[in-house]
Amino acid sequence: MDLISCAPDYVRAISPYQPGKPLSELERELGIAQAIKLASNENPLGASPRVDEAVRQAMKDISRYPDGNGFELKKRLAGRHAVELGQIVLGNGSNDLLELAARAFLGVNASAVYAQYSFAVYPLVTQATGAKGLVAPAQNYAHDPETILATLRADTRVVFIANPNNPTGTFLESSRLHHLLRRLPQDVLAVLDEAYTEYLPPEYRYDASQWLSEFPNLLITRTFSKAYGLAGLRVGYALANLPVADLLNRVRQPFNVSTVAQMAAMAALEDQEFMALSYEINRAGLAQLYAGFKTLGLQYLPSFGNFVLFKVQEAGRVYEQLLRKGVIVRPVASYGLPDWLRVTVGLDKENEQFLKTLAMILG
Ligand SMILES: *Cc1c(COP(=O)(O)O)cnc(C)c1O
């Protein structure tokens, strides 16, 4: 037998994650000078200016291994969330933490549950362990606690919950989320993925870290990739109770978060002004996109994140035409949403250019 066919079936069956095209690649391919990328839910403002200085400082130390414990960053996060240092796990982006959760709790004899139309990484990290992925039907494109509970099997060890969810932008209100956690069996890890939590309007905000004492099986993940604008540096963190955090740390690479990323994250945490501005720009951009979709007569899902899912006929063709005119959005056919596209909220000018280009394409 050849080497490749000796790899486990469950590994060979994985369909690779399709990242958004990098700007430079698209500009090269299409021979255009100024494309706009609204495909990966990045912060259109970039990162806080304080990050520049932190990165410059960190560069002085790049011949040294990073602090594998991330002491300084964890200290700040512990203060912020009122948890112990040992309850924090740092990740090479929060994707890393999702994978660590899967590696720590799943395997060939286990299953994981996630909602229909939820984040593409959940099936990937599940399948990589040989566990079975079970899809809980969505309700109006959103997570449905009832179907999630009904999908659980005796061998289910992990439930992934994205709140807000990507790519739908839907949100499970904190009271319903808390109720779902209360009804989950104690031998199922609830992975609560809060990648977009900074974009929640004040009246919807909640603090799941306060629930950790109530739920020994809760793991919360956060990222610096979205509102904090550090997607290229790869840093995120998880909050859990000590025994869960300890397990994740056992399967974690010792130096999974670089010095530069740790220093940048600390600087980003300090700049509340930048976060407030990022939030405001996003609210304005959402309103701008909604108005544009209404004018074009297009259906869209009101979003709790920094992106909007909208429905167009021949979404594949529209995606290609936008691309050729220098606007990159995200096709979501691989999520089972072939008639929809996802656009990230950009700066005012970018949103305007996107809407104008879309209007042109739709005639
Ligand atoms: C973007 C995103 C993440 C974060 O990915 P990183 O690895 O932290 O860059 C996690 N969950 C969801 C639902 C996302 O959309």
CSV table of C-alpha atoms and ligand atoms in Angstrom, one decimal:
chain,number,residue,atom,x,y,z
A,1,MET,CA,0.0,0.0,0.0
A,2,ASP,CA,1.2,3.5,-0.7
A,3,LEU,CA,1.9,6.0,2.1
A,4,ILE,CA,-1.0,8.3,1.4
A,5,SER,CA,-3.6,5.6,1.5
A,6,CYS,CA,-2.2,4.4,4.8
A,7,ALA,CA,-3.2,7.7,6.4
A,8,PRO,CA,-6.4,7.4,8.5
A,9,ASP,CA,-9.6,7.5,6.4
A,10,TYR,CA,-10.9,10.3,8.6
A,11,VAL,CA,-7.9,12.5,7.7
A,12,ARG,CA,-8.1,11.8,4.0
A,13,ALA,CA,-11.9,12.6,4.1
A,14,ILE,CA,-11.3,16.2,5.4
A,15,SER,CA,-12.1,18.9,2.9
A,16,PRO,CA,-9.6,21.7,3.4
A,17,TYR,CA,-10.7,25.1,4.8
A,18,GLN,CA,-10.9,27.7,2.0
A,19,PRO,CA,-9.4,30.9,3.2
A,20,GLY,CA,-10.2,34.3,1.6
A,21,LYS,CA,-7.8,35.2,-1.2
A,22,PRO,CA,-5.0,37.5,0.0
A,23,LEU,CA,-5.2,41.0,-1.6
A,24,SER,CA,-1.8,40.7,-3.2
A,25,GLU,CA,-2.7,37.5,-4.9
A,26,LEU,CA,-5.9,38.9,-6.3
A,27,GLU,CA,-4.3,42.1,-7.5
A,28,ARG,CA,-1.7,40.0,-9.3
A,29,GLU,CA,-4.2,37.6,-10.8
A,30,LEU,CA,-6.5,40.3,-12.1
A,31,GLY,CA,-3.9,42.9,-12.9
A,32,ILE,CA,-5.7,45.5,-10.8
A,33,ALA,CA,-4.1,48.1,-8.5
A,34,GLN,CA,-6.5,48.6,-5.7
A,35,ALA,CA,-8.7,45.8,-4.7
A,36,ILE,CA,-10.8,45.9,-1.5
A,37,LYS,CA,-11.0,42.9,0.7
A,38,LEU,CA,-14.2,42.4,2.5
A,39,ALA,CA,-13.8,38.6,2.8
A,40,SER,CA,-12.3,37.7,6.2
A,41,ASN,CA,-14.0,39.8,8.9
A,42,GLU,CA,-10.8,41.8,9.5
A,43,ASN,CA,-10.9,45.2,11.2
A,44,PRO,CA,-11.0,47.8,8.4
A,45,LEU,CA,-9.1,50.2,10.7
A,46,GLY,CA,-6.2,47.9,11.1
A,47,ALA,CA,-4.9,47.6,14.7
A,48,SER,CA,-4.4,50.1,17.4
A,49,PRO,CA,-1.4,52.5,16.9
A,50,ARG,CA,-0.2,51.3,20.3
A,51,VAL,CA,0.5,47.9,18.7
A,52,ASP,CA,3.1,49.4,16.4
A,53,GLU,CA,5.3,50.4,19.3
A,54,ALA,CA,4.8,47.1,21.1
A,55,VAL,CA,5.8,45.2,18.0
A,56,ARG,CA,8.9,47.3,17.6
A,57,GLN,CA,9.9,46.5,21.2
A,58,ALA,CA,9.1,42.8,20.8
A,59,MET,CA,11.3,42.7,17.7
A,60,LYS,CA,14.4,43.2,19.9
A,61,ASP,CA,13.8,39.9,21.4
A,62,ILE,CA,13.0,37.6,18.5
A,63,SER,CA,16.1,35.5,18.9
A,64,ARG,CA,14.6,34.3,22.2
A,65,TYR,CA,11.8,31.8,22.6
A,66,PRO,CA,8.6,33.3,23.7
A,67,ASP,CA,7.3,32.9,27.2
A,68,GLY,CA,5.6,29.6,26.8
A,69,ASN,CA,3.3,30.4,29.7
A,70,GLY,CA,2.4,33.9,28.5
A,71,PHE,CA,2.6,35.2,32.0
A,72,GLU,CA,2.3,38.9,31.3
A,73,LEU,CA,-0.6,38.6,28.9
A,74,LYS,CA,-2.4,36.1,31.1
A,75,LYS,CA,-1.9,38.4,34.1
A,76,ARG,CA,-3.8,41.2,32.2
A,77,LEU,CA,-6.5,38.8,31.0
A,78,ALA,CA,-6.9,37.4,34.4
A,79,GLY,CA,-7.5,40.9,35.8
A,80,ARG,CA,-9.9,41.7,33.1
A,81,HIS,CA,-12.1,38.6,33.5
A,82,ALA,CA,-11.6,38.0,37.2
A,83,VAL,CA,-10.2,34.5,36.8
A,84,GLU,CA,-7.0,32.8,37.9
A,85,LEU,CA,-4.0,32.6,35.6
A,86,GLY,CA,-4.4,28.9,35.4
A,87,GLN,CA,-7.8,29.3,33.9
A,88,ILE,CA,-6.4,30.9,30.8
A,89,VAL,CA,-5.0,29.0,27.8
A,90,LEU,CA,-3.3,31.0,25.0
A,91,GLY,CA,-3.8,30.0,21.4
A,92,ASN,CA,-2.2,30.7,18.0
A,93,GLY,CA,-5.4,32.4,17.1
A,94,SER,CA,-8.6,31.0,18.6
A,95,ASN,CA,-8.6,28.3,15.9
A,96,ASP,CA,-5.7,26.8,17.8
A,97,LEU,CA,-7.9,26.6,20.9
A,98,LEU,CA,-10.8,25.0,19.1
A,99,GLU,CA,-8.3,22.4,17.9
A,100,LEU,CA,-6.9,21.9,21.4
A,101,ALA,CA,-10.4,21.4,22.7
A,102,ALA,CA,-11.0,18.8,20.1
A,103,ARG,CA,-7.7,17.0,20.7
A,104,ALA,CA,-8.2,17.0,24.4
A,105,PHE,CA,-11.8,15.6,24.4
A,106,LEU,CA,-12.5,13.9,21.1
A,107,GLY,CA,-11.2,10.8,19.4
A,108,VAL,CA,-12.4,8.0,17.2
A,109,ASN,CA,-15.1,6.9,19.6
A,110,ALA,CA,-16.5,10.3,20.3
A,111,SER,CA,-18.8,12.8,18.5
A,112,ALA,CA,-19.1,16.6,18.5
A,113,VAL,CA,-22.3,18.6,17.9
A,114,TYR,CA,-22.4,22.0,16.1
A,115,ALA,CA,-25.2,23.9,14.4
A,116,GLN,CA,-26.0,24.0,10.8
A,117,TYR,CA,-24.4,27.1,9.1
A,118,SER,CA,-21.9,27.5,11.9
A,119,PHE,CA,-18.2,28.1,11.7
A,120,ALA,CA,-16.3,25.8,9.2
A,121,VAL,CA,-13.5,25.1,11.6
A,122,TYR,CA,-15.7,22.9,13.9
A,123,PRO,CA,-16.1,20.1,11.5
A,124,LEU,CA,-12.5,20.3,10.5
A,125,VAL,CA,-11.1,20.0,14.0
A,126,THR,CA,-13.6,17.3,14.8
A,127,GLN,CA,-12.8,15.2,11.8
A,128,ALA,CA,-9.0,15.5,12.4
A,129,THR,CA,-9.4,13.5,15.6
A,130,GLY,CA,-11.5,10.8,14.0
A,131,ALA,CA,-14.6,11.9,15.9
A,132,LYS,CA,-18.0,12.1,14.2
A,133,GLY,CA,-19.4,15.5,13.5
A,134,LEU,CA,-23.2,15.9,14.2
A,135,VAL,CA,-25.1,18.8,12.7
A,136,ALA,CA,-28.0,20.3,14.7
A,137,PRO,CA,-30.5,21.9,12.3
A,138,ALA,CA,-30.6,25.7,12.5
A,139,GLN,CA,-33.8,27.7,13.0
A,140,ASN,CA,-34.0,30.8,10.8
A,141,TYR,CA,-30.3,30.4,10.1
A,142,ALA,CA,-29.5,30.6,13.9
A,143,HIS,CA,-28.5,28.2,16.6
A,144,ASP,CA,-31.5,26.3,18.0
A,145,PRO,CA,-30.9,25.1,21.6
A,146,GLU,CA,-33.7,22.5,21.1
A,147,THR,CA,-32.1,20.8,18.1
A,148,ILE,CA,-28.6,21.0,19.7
A,149,LEU,CA,-29.9,19.1,22.7
A,150,ALA,CA,-31.8,16.6,20.5
A,151,THR,CA,-28.6,15.9,18.4
A,152,LEU,CA,-26.5,14.9,21.4
A,153,ARG,CA,-25.6,11.2,21.7
A,154,ALA,CA,-24.1,9.2,24.5
A,155,ASP,CA,-20.7,9.5,22.9
A,156,THR,CA,-20.9,13.3,22.4
A,157,ARG,CA,-18.0,15.0,24.2
A,158,VAL,CA,-18.0,18.5,22.7
A,159,VAL,CA,-20.6,21.0,21.6
A,160,PHE,CA,-19.4,24.0,19.6
A,161,ILE,CA,-21.5,27.2,20.0
A,162,ALA,CA,-20.5,30.3,18.0
A,163,ASN,CA,-22.1,33.4,19.6
A,164,PRO,CA,-22.4,35.5,17.5
A,165,ASN,CA,-22.2,33.0,14.7
A,166,ASN,CA,-20.1,33.2,11.5
A,167,PRO,CA,-21.2,33.3,8.7
A,168,THR,CA,-24.8,34.0,9.6
A,169,GLY,CA,-24.2,36.8,12.1
A,170,THR,CA,-27.0,35.4,14.3
A,171,PHE,CA,-26.9,35.6,18.1
A,172,LEU,CA,-28.3,33.6,20.9
A,173,GLU,CA,-29.4,35.9,23.7
A,174,SER,CA,-27.6,35.3,27.0
A,175,SER,CA,-30.6,34.0,28.9
A,176,ARG,CA,-31.3,31.4,26.2
A,177,LEU,CA,-27.6,30.5,26.0
A,178,HIS,CA,-27.4,30.1,29.8
A,179,HIS,CA,-30.5,27.9,29.7
A,180,LEU,CA,-28.9,25.7,27.1
A,181,LEU,CA,-25.7,25.4,29.2
A,182,ARG,CA,-27.9,24.3,32.1
A,183,ARG,CA,-29.4,21.6,30.1
A,184,LEU,CA,-26.2,20.2,28.7
A,185,PRO,CA,-24.9,17.0,30.4
A,186,GLN,CA,-21.8,17.5,32.6
A,187,ASP,CA,-19.8,15.1,30.5
A,188,VAL,CA,-20.1,17.3,27.4
A,189,LEU,CA,-17.7,20.2,27.0
A,190,ALA,CA,-19.5,23.4,25.8
A,191,VAL,CA,-17.1,25.4,23.6
A,192,LEU,CA,-18.5,28.9,23.5
A,193,ASP,CA,-16.8,30.7,20.6
A,194,GLU,CA,-17.0,34.5,21.2
A,195,ALA,CA,-14.9,35.7,18.3
A,196,TYR,CA,-17.2,38.6,17.6
A,197,THR,CA,-18.4,39.5,21.1
A,198,GLU,CA,-16.7,42.9,21.0
A,199,TYR,CA,-19.2,43.9,18.3
A,200,LEU,CA,-22.3,43.2,20.4
A,201,PRO,CA,-24.5,46.3,21.1
A,202,PRO,CA,-24.4,47.1,24.8
A,203,GLU,CA,-27.9,45.8,25.5
A,204,TYR,CA,-26.9,42.3,24.3
A,205,ARG,CA,-23.5,42.0,26.0
A,206,TYR,CA,-23.0,39.4,28.7
A,207,ASP,CA,-20.0,38.0,30.5
A,208,ALA,CA,-19.8,34.2,30.2
A,209,SER,CA,-16.7,34.1,32.4
A,210,GLN,CA,-19.0,34.6,35.4
A,211,TRP,CA,-20.7,31.3,34.5
A,212,LEU,CA,-17.5,29.3,34.9
A,213,SER,CA,-18.1,28.6,38.5
A,214,GLU,CA,-21.6,27.2,37.6
A,215,PHE,CA,-20.4,25.1,34.7
A,216,PRO,CA,-17.3,22.9,35.1
A,217,ASN,CA,-17.8,21.9,31.4
A,218,LEU,CA,-17.6,25.4,29.9
A,219,LEU,CA,-14.8,26.7,27.7
A,220,ILE,CA,-14.9,30.2,26.3
A,221,THR,CA,-12.8,31.3,23.4
A,222,ARG,CA,-11.9,34.8,22.4
A,223,THR,CA,-9.7,36.2,19.7
A,224,PHE,CA,-7.5,39.2,18.9
A,225,SER,CA,-8.1,38.6,15.2
A,226,LYS,CA,-11.3,40.4,14.7
A,227,ALA,CA,-12.2,43.7,16.6
A,228,TYR,CA,-8.6,44.0,17.9
A,229,GLY,CA,-7.2,43.8,14.4
A,230,LEU,CA,-4.4,41.3,14.9
A,231,ALA,CA,-5.5,38.5,12.5
A,232,GLY,CA,-2.0,38.3,11.0
A,233,LEU,CA,-0.3,37.8,14.3
A,234,ARG,CA,-2.4,34.8,15.5
A,235,VAL,CA,-3.4,35.1,19.1
A,236,GLY,CA,-6.5,34.2,21.0
A,237,TYR,CA,-7.3,32.8,24.4
A,238,ALA,CA,-9.6,30.4,26.2
A,239,LEU,CA,-11.2,30.7,29.7
A,240,ALA,CA,-12.1,27.5,31.5
A,241,ASN,CA,-12.0,25.8,34.9
A,242,LEU,CA,-8.6,24.6,36.0
A,243,PRO,CA,-9.0,20.9,35.1
A,244,VAL,CA,-10.2,21.8,31.6
A,245,ALA,CA,-7.5,24.4,31.0
A,246,ASP,CA,-4.9,21.9,32.3
A,247,LEU,CA,-6.0,19.3,29.8
A,248,LEU,CA,-5.8,21.8,26.9
A,249,ASN,CA,-2.3,22.9,28.0
A,250,ARG,CA,-1.1,19.3,27.8
A,251,VAL,CA,-1.9,19.0,24.1
A,252,ARG,CA,-0.7,22.6,23.4
A,253,GLN,CA,2.6,23.3,21.7
A,254,PRO,CA,4.8,24.9,24.3
A,255,PHE,CA,5.6,28.0,22.2
A,256,ASN,CA,2.3,28.3,20.3
A,257,VAL,CA,2.0,32.1,20.7
A,258,SER,CA,5.0,34.3,19.5
A,259,THR,CA,6.6,37.0,21.6
A,260,VAL,CA,5.4,39.6,19.0
A,261,ALA,CA,1.8,38.4,19.2
A,262,GLN,CA,1.8,38.4,23.0
A,263,MET,CA,3.2,41.9,23.2
A,264,ALA,CA,0.8,43.2,20.6
A,265,ALA,CA,-2.1,41.6,22.4
A,266,MET,CA,-1.2,43.4,25.6
A,267,ALA,CA,-0.9,46.7,23.8
A,268,ALA,CA,-4.3,46.1,22.0
A,269,LEU,CA,-6.0,45.3,25.3
A,270,GLU,CA,-5.0,48.7,26.7
A,271,ASP,CA,-6.5,50.8,23.9
A,272,GLN,CA,-10.2,51.0,24.8
A,273,GLU,CA,-10.5,54.1,22.6
A,274,PHE,CA,-9.6,52.1,19.5
A,275,MET,CA,-12.1,49.4,20.4
A,276,ALA,CA,-14.8,52.0,20.9
A,277,LEU,CA,-14.0,53.5,17.5
A,278,SER,CA,-13.9,50.1,15.9
A,279,TYR,CA,-17.4,49.3,17.3
A,280,GLU,CA,-18.8,52.6,16.1
A,281,ILE,CA,-17.4,52.2,12.6
A,282,ASN,CA,-18.9,48.8,12.5
A,283,ARG,CA,-22.4,49.9,13.6
A,284,ALA,CA,-22.3,52.7,10.9
A,285,GLY,CA,-21.1,50.3,8.3
A,286,LEU,CA,-23.8,47.7,9.1
A,287,ALA,CA,-26.5,50.4,8.7
A,288,GLN,CA,-24.9,51.5,5.4
A,289,LEU,CA,-24.9,48.0,4.1
A,290,TYR,CA,-28.5,47.3,5.2
A,291,ALA,CA,-29.7,50.5,3.5
A,292,GLY,CA,-27.8,49.4,0.3
A,293,PHE,CA,-29.4,46.0,0.4
A,294,LYS,CA,-32.8,47.4,0.9
A,295,THR,CA,-32.4,49.7,-2.1
A,296,LEU,CA,-31.3,46.8,-4.2
A,297,GLY,CA,-34.2,44.7,-3.0
A,298,LEU,CA,-31.9,42.0,-1.5
A,299,GLN,CA,-32.6,39.9,1.5
A,300,TYR,CA,-30.0,40.0,4.3
A,301,LEU,CA,-29.6,38.7,7.8
A,302,PRO,CA,-29.3,41.4,10.4
A,303,SER,CA,-25.9,40.8,11.9
A,304,PHE,CA,-24.4,40.9,15.4
A,305,GLY,CA,-20.9,40.7,14.0
A,306,ASN,CA,-18.8,42.7,11.5
A,307,PHE,CA,-20.1,41.1,8.4
A,308,VAL,CA,-23.5,40.5,6.7
A,309,LEU,CA,-24.9,37.6,4.8
A,310,PHE,CA,-27.0,38.6,1.8
A,311,LYS,CA,-28.9,36.7,-0.8
A,312,VAL,CA,-28.4,37.1,-4.5
A,313,GLN,CA,-29.5,35.1,-7.5
A,314,GLU,CA,-26.5,33.3,-9.0
A,315,ALA,CA,-24.3,34.0,-6.1
A,316,GLY,CA,-21.3,32.3,-7.7
A,317,ARG,CA,-21.5,34.5,-10.7
A,318,VAL,CA,-21.9,37.6,-8.6
A,319,TYR,CA,-18.9,36.7,-6.5
A,320,GLU,CA,-16.8,36.2,-9.6
A,321,GLN,CA,-17.9,39.5,-11.1
A,322,LEU,CA,-17.3,41.4,-7.9
A,323,LEU,CA,-13.8,39.8,-7.8
A,324,ARG,CA,-13.1,41.0,-11.3
A,325,LYS,CA,-14.0,44.5,-10.4
A,326,GLY,CA,-11.7,44.4,-7.4
A,327,VAL,CA,-14.1,43.6,-4.5
A,328,ILE,CA,-13.5,40.4,-2.6
A,329,VAL,CA,-16.4,39.0,-0.6
A,330,ARG,CA,-16.8,35.4,0.7
A,331,PRO,CA,-18.8,32.8,-1.1
A,332,VAL,CA,-20.6,30.5,1.5
A,333,ALA,CA,-21.8,27.6,-0.7
A,334,SER,CA,-19.5,25.3,1.3
A,335,TYR,CA,-21.6,26.1,4.3
A,336,GLY,CA,-24.7,24.9,2.5
A,337,LEU,CA,-25.7,28.5,1.6
A,338,PRO,CA,-25.2,28.5,-2.2
A,339,ASP,CA,-27.6,31.5,-2.7
A,340,TRP,CA,-25.8,33.8,-0.3
A,341,LEU,CA,-22.6,35.8,0.0
A,342,ARG,CA,-20.9,37.2,3.1
A,343,VAL,CA,-19.5,40.7,3.1
A,344,THR,CA,-17.3,42.1,5.8
A,345,VAL,CA,-18.1,45.6,7.0
A,346,GLY,CA,-15.4,47.9,5.7
A,347,LEU,CA,-14.7,51.6,5.9
A,348,ASP,CA,-17.4,53.9,4.6
A,349,LYS,CA,-15.7,54.2,1.2
A,350,GLU,CA,-15.2,50.5,0.9
A,351,ASN,CA,-18.8,49.7,1.7
A,352,GLU,CA,-19.9,52.3,-0.8
A,353,GLN,CA,-17.6,50.9,-3.5
A,354,PHE,CA,-18.9,47.4,-2.7
A,355,LEU,CA,-22.6,48.5,-3.0
A,356,LYS,CA,-22.0,50.5,-6.2
A,357,THR,CA,-20.2,47.6,-7.8
A,358,LEU,CA,-22.9,45.2,-6.7
A,359,ALA,CA,-25.6,47.5,-8.1
A,360,MET,CA,-23.7,47.6,-11.4
A,361,ILE,CA,-23.5,43.8,-11.6
A,362,LEU,CA,-27.1,43.3,-10.8
A,363,GLY,CA,-28.0,45.9,-13.4
B,1,LIG,C1,-12.7,34.4,12.8
B,1,LIG,C2,-13.3,33.4,13.7
B,1,LIG,C3,-12.5,32.8,14.7
B,1,LIG,C4,-11.2,33.3,15.0
B,1,LIG,O1,-10.1,32.8,14.3
B,1,LIG,P1,-8.7,33.1,14.8
B,1,LIG,O2,-8.0,31.8,14.7
B,1,LIG,O3,-8.7,33.6,16.2
B,1,LIG,O4,-8.1,34.1,13.9
B,1,LIG,C5,-13.1,31.9,15.6
B,1,LIG,N1,-14.4,31.6,15.5
B,1,LIG,C6,-15.2,32.2,14.5
B,1,LIG,C7,-16.6,31.9,14.5
B,1,LIG,C8,-14.6,33.1,13.6
B,1,LIG,O5,-15.4,33.6,12.7
